């Protein structure tokens, strides 16, 4: 579980040439690679911090006490990491089945969730990331979140979740839909909003 790692393979490579969208008569060019660089940096920090803090909290106080890490700190973490990565960079975790309604997907996120699932169904493998044009908001960078053993303690099949953990979840999240997952399942997405000003080559 501590070996929980993700390979952010090709998306991190900022290759020059080839994949930029060129815009005529403008000196700077919008580039998916530039968005992906900002997005993958933020997403990696969120994954690492969250797993580290969850593991430490579970080790020291048990799984039920670690619920606060996901509930309170995940929100603060997404804010502070976004700020650290750059102005206007904002993050969120979302899913088709949420525990907290606050994390429910908006229409662009619903499209992204559907895109990842569709590619996985047709190609047999989920994309490691995706850049979406978000209109006036700029761009959104997404990475899939997979369930590992650590997550099953709080997101697994209901009858496999320890009674004390189940009780806290039931009390705080009466509308919880984020159970029933097993290791390897697609749990949802990390979304990183990247303002258009950060989506240009060389910036
Ligand atoms: C200690 C219990 C616990 C563990 C372990 C845990 N989570 Fe959560 N998770 C929660 C709680 C509680 C929330 C609701 C957070 C909130 O209120 O915003 C949540 C929310 C989420 C969300 C946001 C969408 C939603 O359902 O509201 C995602 C995505 C998520 N968890 C994925 C994971 C993944 C992936 C792992 C394993 C790396 C994991 N969680 C491990 C308790 C846990």
Short mmCIF file of C-alpha atoms and ligand atoms in Angstrom, two decimals:
data_model
loop_
_atom_site.label_atom_id
_atom_site.label_comp_id
_atom_site.label_asym_id
_atom_site.label_seq_id
_atom_site.Cartn_x
_atom_site.Cartn_y
_atom_site.Cartn_z
CA UNK A 1 0.00 0.00 0.00
CA UNK A 2 2.87 2.28 0.62
CA UNK A 3 4.13 1.33 -2.75
CA UNK A 4 1.12 3.19 -4.14
CA UNK A 5 2.55 4.98 -7.10
CA UNK A 6 1.37 6.26 -10.36
CA UNK A 7 3.31 6.44 -13.52
CA UNK A 8 2.82 9.78 -15.11
CA UNK A 9 4.47 8.63 -18.20
CA UNK A 10 4.37 10.34 -21.51
CA UNK A 11 2.16 13.23 -20.42
CA UNK A 12 5.00 14.78 -18.47
CA UNK A 13 7.31 14.91 -21.39
CA UNK A 14 7.29 18.38 -22.77
CA UNK A 15 8.14 17.55 -26.29
CA UNK A 16 8.68 20.44 -28.57
CA UNK A 17 7.07 20.34 -31.91
CA UNK A 18 4.31 18.18 -33.17
CA UNK A 19 1.45 18.48 -30.74
CA UNK A 20 0.90 22.19 -30.26
CA UNK A 21 -2.22 23.79 -31.52
CA UNK A 22 -1.01 26.74 -33.46
CA UNK A 23 -2.95 29.96 -33.47
CA UNK A 24 -2.21 32.19 -36.39
CA UNK A 25 -0.91 35.72 -35.87
CA UNK A 26 -0.23 35.21 -32.16
CA UNK A 27 3.29 34.80 -30.93
CA UNK A 28 2.52 32.34 -28.13
CA UNK A 29 0.75 29.06 -28.78
CA UNK A 30 -1.69 27.17 -26.64
CA UNK A 31 -0.19 23.82 -25.91
CA UNK A 32 -1.69 20.72 -24.31
CA UNK A 33 1.80 19.87 -23.12
CA UNK A 34 2.04 23.15 -21.19
CA UNK A 35 -1.32 22.49 -19.52
CA UNK A 36 -0.33 18.89 -18.79
CA UNK A 37 2.90 19.99 -17.17
CA UNK A 38 1.12 22.28 -14.70
CA UNK A 39 -1.68 19.75 -14.17
CA UNK A 40 0.48 16.70 -13.61
CA UNK A 41 2.66 18.57 -11.14
CA UNK A 42 -0.38 19.58 -9.05
CA UNK A 43 -2.03 16.15 -9.32
CA UNK A 44 1.15 14.37 -8.24
CA UNK A 45 1.46 16.56 -5.18
CA UNK A 46 -2.15 15.93 -4.21
CA UNK A 47 -1.82 12.14 -4.59
CA UNK A 48 1.40 11.99 -2.63
CA UNK A 49 0.23 14.26 0.18
CA UNK A 50 -3.13 12.59 0.55
CA UNK A 51 -1.79 9.04 0.63
CA UNK A 52 1.00 10.03 3.02
CA UNK A 53 -1.39 11.74 5.43
CA UNK A 54 -4.03 9.02 5.18
CA UNK A 55 -1.47 6.31 5.88
CA UNK A 56 0.00 8.23 8.82
CA UNK A 57 -3.43 8.95 10.31
CA UNK A 58 -4.56 5.32 9.95
CA UNK A 59 -1.32 4.11 11.54
CA UNK A 60 -1.57 6.45 14.50
CA UNK A 61 -5.28 6.62 15.28
CA UNK A 62 -7.04 3.97 13.19
CA UNK A 63 -9.16 4.22 10.06
CA UNK A 64 -12.14 6.00 11.65
CA UNK A 65 -9.92 8.82 12.85
CA UNK A 66 -8.42 9.15 9.36
CA UNK A 67 -11.81 10.14 7.96
CA UNK A 68 -11.00 13.70 8.95
CA UNK A 69 -7.99 13.62 6.66
CA UNK A 70 -10.15 12.95 3.65
CA UNK A 71 -13.01 15.13 4.83
CA UNK A 72 -11.21 18.23 6.04
CA UNK A 73 -7.69 18.13 4.77
CA UNK A 74 -8.47 17.03 1.24
CA UNK A 75 -10.27 20.34 0.72
CA UNK A 76 -7.49 22.39 2.24
CA UNK A 77 -4.83 20.37 0.46
CA UNK A 78 -6.41 20.91 -2.94
CA UNK A 79 -6.49 24.66 -2.23
CA UNK A 80 -2.96 24.99 -0.93
CA UNK A 81 -1.36 22.81 -3.59
CA UNK A 82 -3.24 24.70 -6.30
CA UNK A 83 -1.98 28.00 -4.89
CA UNK A 84 1.57 26.68 -4.64
CA UNK A 85 1.62 25.46 -8.22
CA UNK A 86 0.52 28.83 -9.53
CA UNK A 87 -2.04 31.60 -9.50
CA UNK A 88 -5.43 30.52 -10.79
CA UNK A 89 -4.63 26.82 -10.54
CA UNK A 90 -7.49 25.08 -8.71
CA UNK A 91 -8.08 21.42 -7.90
CA UNK A 92 -10.93 19.11 -7.11
CA UNK A 93 -11.62 15.41 -6.75
CA UNK A 94 -14.79 14.12 -8.33
CA UNK A 95 -16.54 10.87 -9.17
CA UNK A 96 -19.70 9.38 -10.64
CA UNK A 97 -20.48 8.16 -7.09
CA UNK A 98 -19.66 10.73 -4.46
CA UNK A 99 -19.56 10.60 -0.71
CA UNK A 100 -19.85 14.36 -0.30
CA UNK A 101 -22.27 16.13 -2.66
CA UNK A 102 -19.83 19.03 -2.74
CA UNK A 103 -17.56 16.84 -4.88
CA UNK A 104 -20.27 16.03 -7.43
CA UNK A 105 -19.19 16.55 -11.05
CA UNK A 106 -20.28 19.62 -13.02
CA UNK A 107 -21.12 19.19 -16.70
CA UNK A 108 -17.50 19.39 -17.93
CA UNK A 109 -16.42 16.89 -15.28
CA UNK A 110 -19.26 14.58 -16.24
CA UNK A 111 -17.98 14.70 -19.82
CA UNK A 112 -14.48 13.90 -18.58
CA UNK A 113 -15.67 10.97 -16.44
CA UNK A 114 -17.56 9.62 -19.45
CA UNK A 115 -14.51 10.09 -21.69
CA UNK A 116 -12.19 8.09 -19.40
CA UNK A 117 -14.75 5.31 -19.04
CA UNK A 118 -15.45 5.20 -22.76
CA UNK A 119 -11.79 4.91 -23.71
CA UNK A 120 -11.28 2.23 -21.04
CA UNK A 121 -14.25 0.26 -22.37
CA UNK A 122 -13.25 0.51 -26.01
CA UNK A 123 -9.47 0.36 -25.78
CA UNK A 124 -9.25 -1.85 -22.68
CA UNK A 125 -7.02 0.68 -20.98
CA UNK A 126 -7.74 3.99 -19.31
CA UNK A 127 -5.88 7.10 -20.48
CA UNK A 128 -3.34 8.34 -17.91
CA UNK A 129 -4.48 11.94 -18.37
CA UNK A 130 -6.65 14.22 -20.47
CA UNK A 131 -6.69 17.93 -21.27
CA UNK A 132 -10.09 19.55 -21.82
CA UNK A 133 -10.83 22.96 -23.29
CA UNK A 134 -12.95 24.74 -20.65
CA UNK A 135 -13.78 27.83 -22.69
CA UNK A 136 -13.43 31.13 -20.84
CA UNK A 137 -12.23 29.29 -17.73
CA UNK A 138 -9.11 28.10 -19.56
CA UNK A 139 -8.25 24.41 -19.51
CA UNK A 140 -8.80 21.44 -17.29
CA UNK A 141 -6.33 18.66 -16.78
CA UNK A 142 -7.60 15.30 -15.49
CA UNK A 143 -6.01 12.18 -14.08
CA UNK A 144 -7.86 9.01 -13.08
CA UNK A 145 -7.88 7.87 -9.45
CA UNK A 146 -7.69 4.13 -8.99
CA UNK A 147 -8.67 2.25 -5.88
CA UNK A 148 -5.82 0.62 -3.97
CA UNK A 149 -6.07 -1.47 -0.78
CA UNK A 150 -5.77 1.62 1.40
CA UNK A 151 -8.94 3.11 -0.09
CA UNK A 152 -11.04 -0.03 0.39
CA UNK A 153 -11.03 0.54 4.16
CA UNK A 154 -13.42 3.45 3.57
CA UNK A 155 -14.73 2.93 0.02
CA UNK A 156 -14.99 -0.88 -0.18
CA UNK A 157 -18.15 -3.00 -0.08
CA UNK A 158 -20.23 -1.81 2.90
CA UNK A 159 -20.07 -5.08 4.83
CA UNK A 160 -16.28 -5.16 4.55
CA UNK A 161 -15.88 -1.71 6.14
CA UNK A 162 -15.12 -1.87 9.88
CA UNK A 163 -18.23 -1.09 11.99
CA UNK A 164 -16.70 1.95 13.71
CA UNK A 165 -15.66 3.40 10.33
CA UNK A 166 -19.07 2.63 8.86
CA UNK A 167 -20.76 4.40 11.77
CA UNK A 168 -18.77 7.63 11.33
CA UNK A 169 -19.36 7.62 7.57
CA UNK A 170 -23.10 6.98 8.01
CA UNK A 171 -23.40 9.80 10.51
CA UNK A 172 -21.48 12.38 8.48
CA UNK A 173 -22.50 11.31 4.99
CA UNK A 174 -26.06 10.01 5.04
CA UNK A 175 -26.16 10.30 1.24
CA UNK A 176 -22.89 8.41 0.73
CA UNK A 177 -22.64 6.63 -2.63
CA UNK A 178 -18.87 6.03 -2.58
CA UNK A 179 -18.78 2.43 -1.36
CA UNK A 180 -18.63 -0.91 -3.14
CA UNK A 181 -15.22 -0.36 -4.73
CA UNK A 182 -12.49 -2.95 -4.92
CA UNK A 183 -8.79 -2.62 -5.67
CA UNK A 184 -8.13 -1.58 -9.24
CA UNK A 185 -11.53 0.09 -9.77
CA UNK A 186 -11.81 3.52 -11.37
CA UNK A 187 -12.76 5.70 -8.41
CA UNK A 188 -12.92 9.11 -10.05
CA UNK A 189 -10.79 11.97 -11.29
CA UNK A 190 -8.42 14.59 -10.04
CA UNK A 191 -9.27 17.80 -11.87
CA UNK A 192 -6.76 20.63 -12.18
CA UNK A 193 -8.03 23.91 -13.63
CA UNK A 194 -5.27 25.68 -15.51
CA UNK A 195 -5.91 29.28 -16.57
CA UNK A 196 -5.35 30.11 -20.24
CA UNK A 197 -2.40 32.31 -19.25
CA UNK A 198 -0.54 29.16 -18.14
CA UNK A 199 -1.34 27.21 -21.29
CA UNK A 200 1.26 28.73 -23.55
CA UNK A 201 4.59 27.40 -24.52
CA UNK A 202 7.48 28.99 -22.72
CA UNK A 203 5.39 30.42 -19.86
C1 LIG B 1 -10.15 6.98 6.22
C2 LIG B 1 -11.17 6.83 5.23
C3 LIG B 1 -10.82 7.07 3.78
C4 LIG B 1 -9.81 6.50 3.07
C5 LIG B 1 -8.75 5.52 3.54
C6 LIG B 1 -9.96 7.00 1.73
N1 LIG B 1 -11.02 7.86 1.64
FE1 LIG B 1 -11.68 8.83 -0.02
N2 LIG B 1 -13.04 9.79 1.07
C7 LIG B 1 -13.28 9.61 2.42
C8 LIG B 1 -14.21 10.62 2.86
C9 LIG B 1 -14.71 10.79 4.29
C10 LIG B 1 -14.54 11.40 1.73
C11 LIG B 1 -15.48 12.60 1.68
C12 LIG B 1 -14.56 13.85 1.73
C13 LIG B 1 -15.34 15.13 1.74
O1 LIG B 1 -16.15 15.33 2.66
O2 LIG B 1 -15.09 15.95 0.82
C14 LIG B 1 -13.79 10.84 0.62
C15 LIG B 1 -13.83 11.36 -0.66
C16 LIG B 1 -13.14 10.87 -1.72
C17 LIG B 1 -13.22 11.37 -3.08
C18 LIG B 1 -14.03 12.59 -3.55
C19 LIG B 1 -15.35 12.20 -4.15
C20 LIG B 1 -16.38 11.82 -3.11
O3 LIG B 1 -16.71 10.62 -3.07
O4 LIG B 1 -16.86 12.69 -2.34
C21 LIG B 1 -12.40 10.61 -3.84
C22 LIG B 1 -12.17 10.72 -5.34
C23 LIG B 1 -11.77 9.64 -2.95
N3 LIG B 1 -12.25 9.83 -1.67
C24 LIG B 1 -10.86 8.70 -3.35
C25 LIG B 1 -10.11 7.96 -2.46
C26 LIG B 1 -8.99 7.12 -2.87
C27 LIG B 1 -8.52 6.94 -4.30
C28 LIG B 1 -8.49 6.57 -1.73
C29 LIG B 1 -7.27 5.69 -1.60
C30 LIG B 1 -6.02 6.25 -2.04
C31 LIG B 1 -9.30 7.04 -0.62
N4 LIG B 1 -10.27 7.87 -1.10
C32 LIG B 1 -9.12 6.67 0.69
C33 LIG B 1 -12.70 8.66 3.23
C34 LIG B 1 -11.59 7.91 2.88
#
